[in-house]
Amino acid sequence: MSELRWNPLLEEWVTVAPWRQDRTYHPPAEHCPLCPTRPGQPETEIPEPDYHIVVFENRFPSYTGDQGRAEVVCYTPDHDSSLGEQTVDHIRDLIEVWRDRTRELSRLPNVKYVYVFENRGEEIGVTLSHPHGQIYAYPFVPPVLQRELAAGARHRRKTGRCLYCDVIAREKGGPRTVIGDERWLAFVPEFARWPYEVHLAPIEHRGGLPDLDEQDDESFALTLKGLLQKYDRLFGKPLPYVMAMHQRPPGRGHGHHHFHVEFYPPNRTRDKLKYLAGSELGAGAFILDARAEETAAELRALVDYLGGVVLPAAVDRFTEASGHSAGEWSITSDVHGGLAYVRAVGEELGVEPQAVSVTSRVPPNAGISSSAALLVAVAAGLRPDLEGKQAALACQRAEQKATGVQVGIMDQFASALGRRGGAILLDCATLEYQVVPFPDEVAIAVIDSGEHRSLADTPYNQRRREAESGDPKRRRHVDSEIARVHAFVAALRARDFDRMGALLKQSHISLRDDFEVSTANVDAIVEQAWSTAGCYGARVMGAGFGGSILALVQRTGTAAFEKAMARPVLFCSTADGAYARRARAGRTSDG
């Protein structure tokens, strides 16, 4: 059995378990003890050839027998997966497992606290890289929870309210909110001790996992998945973290405690970690070199308009980039202002300076993703080995850095991973996507409004902030646009071209009236397109404020349509994005 030693200076227990020195340490994947047992291979901790979720006692436990329990929770047989990559249904099943184990372990003699947690990443000290969590049943209430419970009790005696409920009331809808819905909220606390620390909690008072109902579970799973996906998109690589669940102790007391989950990622930048040194370890005083409001904004920005789905397509208008090593970044290009983009994406990818040459058939400042095409073209030339999603995220961060505009991920994703013959149905919160076939007999028409603009010179950021803060008109557009995307996909699959056109018309009206990003000139052109024979529908493109108009036109009637419009029209077909083709020449289509 492990040995408990009392520290009289801090009045807390220290656990001594010397046999843990012999635990398995960074085995190769083929000898992973948490993978299923494969035919013809040595038996692992899990004798079955496959599994859904498995819980078993740790072979090298910190607590045994009457002292408590140490359990391992394996939630995927995939050695290279992660919690954030599981489906919402799977995470909901995992929540049920956590709840069941909490109830069972709470009944054990001498167990004073049940602690559910996950350590992820070597930076945290993980010795087995296979994704898994753990559950400790302690014979005492751990010091952090003791302090938290005591603070909550004092607040209840003083105010009659739950301390954490008051914290949530201050954070809900504020500048430190990251993600959430009507039942759960994720935020960077004002008092965060780690740069990207996040708390995830039910908005209604709940004491622990056993107190959650089915609706709580659904919202918990959705919000947890969304947060973890944000973490992994933050720096374009898996983010290490400790996930710690703070629930009330077993028994009838501590009704004032509010269940919540705390996340402690050690990163302060992509390649720099925050270490606990003299002040934190020796004095217990945390010093943070980041503002919670700024790190929350970074995490919050990793979606397109609060998440939801979009339906972009890459088309056959290409940007080409080539380059060679140089002492500093430079560009020879017909794209105005391209150097800032090239330098930003190069720095984001960690590439040495290059002299870059760019040619493009994508009209600039016309609302058809010329900047995304440029960034992805350069990224594909510099890092053709990069996974397409990670390339798109790097290009999104580069554009935000180069322009100061909080652009979403849609354009970069389409330019990187678009498919010939299809549109991309993309979930911006999770980056899960599927290809929806697009009919050859429908031409994608891009109509130049004559109003060219840079996003940095428009109220784009203001509109985004208004949407994120819950402005009723802006939010109505976001919600209705998500519904229209789903309806458009259904019409596309049914080849109902008239319905597709009607949805485009509804979309423009919403962009004009609720999101207010159209102009009188654009409205006139859109209405002209609506009334032109052979046009199924039309709407303003991209972020609006001028730029171009998107129309869907009968392929056989393109010449007549252009003549009737009496202005330049670019007719396009869907095309592969740069990373869909794994091109090494840096050639990509716009989104």
mmCIF file of C-alpha atoms in Angstrom, residues 446-450 518-532 537-541 546-551 564-567:
data_model
loop_
_atom_site.group_PDB
_atom_site.id
_atom_site.type_symbol
_atom_site.label_atom_id
_atom_site.label_comp_id
_atom_site.label_asym_id
_atom_site.label_seq_id
_atom_site.Cartn_x
_atom_site.Cartn_y
_atom_site.Cartn_z
ATOM 1 C CA VAL A 446 -18.993 36.115 -60.231
ATOM 2 C CA ILE A 447 -20.192 39.620 -61.087
ATOM 3 C CA ASP A 448 -17.921 42.602 -60.419
ATOM 4 C CA SER A 449 -19.812 45.367 -58.612
ATOM 5 C CA GLY A 450 -17.109 47.927 -59.339
ATOM 6 C CA SER A 518 -24.560 45.275 -48.661
ATOM 7 C CA THR A 519 -24.567 48.573 -50.577
ATOM 8 C CA ALA A 520 -27.148 50.276 -52.786
ATOM 9 C CA ASN A 521 -25.062 49.523 -55.868
ATOM 10 C CA VAL A 522 -24.704 45.838 -54.957
ATOM 11 C CA ASP A 523 -28.430 45.575 -54.221
ATOM 12 C CA ALA A 524 -29.255 46.966 -57.660
ATOM 13 C CA ILE A 525 -26.977 44.442 -59.395
ATOM 14 C CA VAL A 526 -28.359 41.551 -57.349
ATOM 15 C CA GLU A 527 -31.938 42.525 -58.191
ATOM 16 C CA GLN A 528 -31.003 42.794 -61.868
ATOM 17 C CA ALA A 529 -29.566 39.266 -61.735
ATOM 18 C CA TRP A 530 -32.722 37.963 -60.029
ATOM 19 C CA SER A 531 -34.829 39.232 -62.938
ATOM 20 C CA THR A 532 -32.537 37.902 -65.692
ATOM 21 C CA GLY A 537 -30.436 33.212 -57.692
ATOM 22 C CA ALA A 538 -27.790 35.696 -56.533
ATOM 23 C CA ARG A 539 -26.336 37.310 -53.416
ATOM 24 C CA VAL A 540 -23.427 39.488 -52.333
ATOM 25 C CA MET A 541 -20.209 37.505 -51.849
ATOM 26 C CA GLY A 546 -19.046 46.014 -52.227
ATOM 27 C CA GLY A 547 -16.859 43.450 -53.915
ATOM 28 C CA SER A 548 -18.598 40.860 -56.062
ATOM 29 C CA ILE A 549 -21.944 39.156 -56.469
ATOM 30 C CA LEU A 550 -22.356 35.386 -56.648
ATOM 31 C CA ALA A 551 -24.996 34.056 -59.039
ATOM 32 C CA ALA A 564 -28.111 41.082 -70.126
ATOM 33 C CA MET A 565 -26.014 42.149 -67.130
ATOM 34 C CA ALA A 566 -23.937 44.482 -69.342
ATOM 35 C CA ARG A 567 -20.909 44.223 -67.058
#
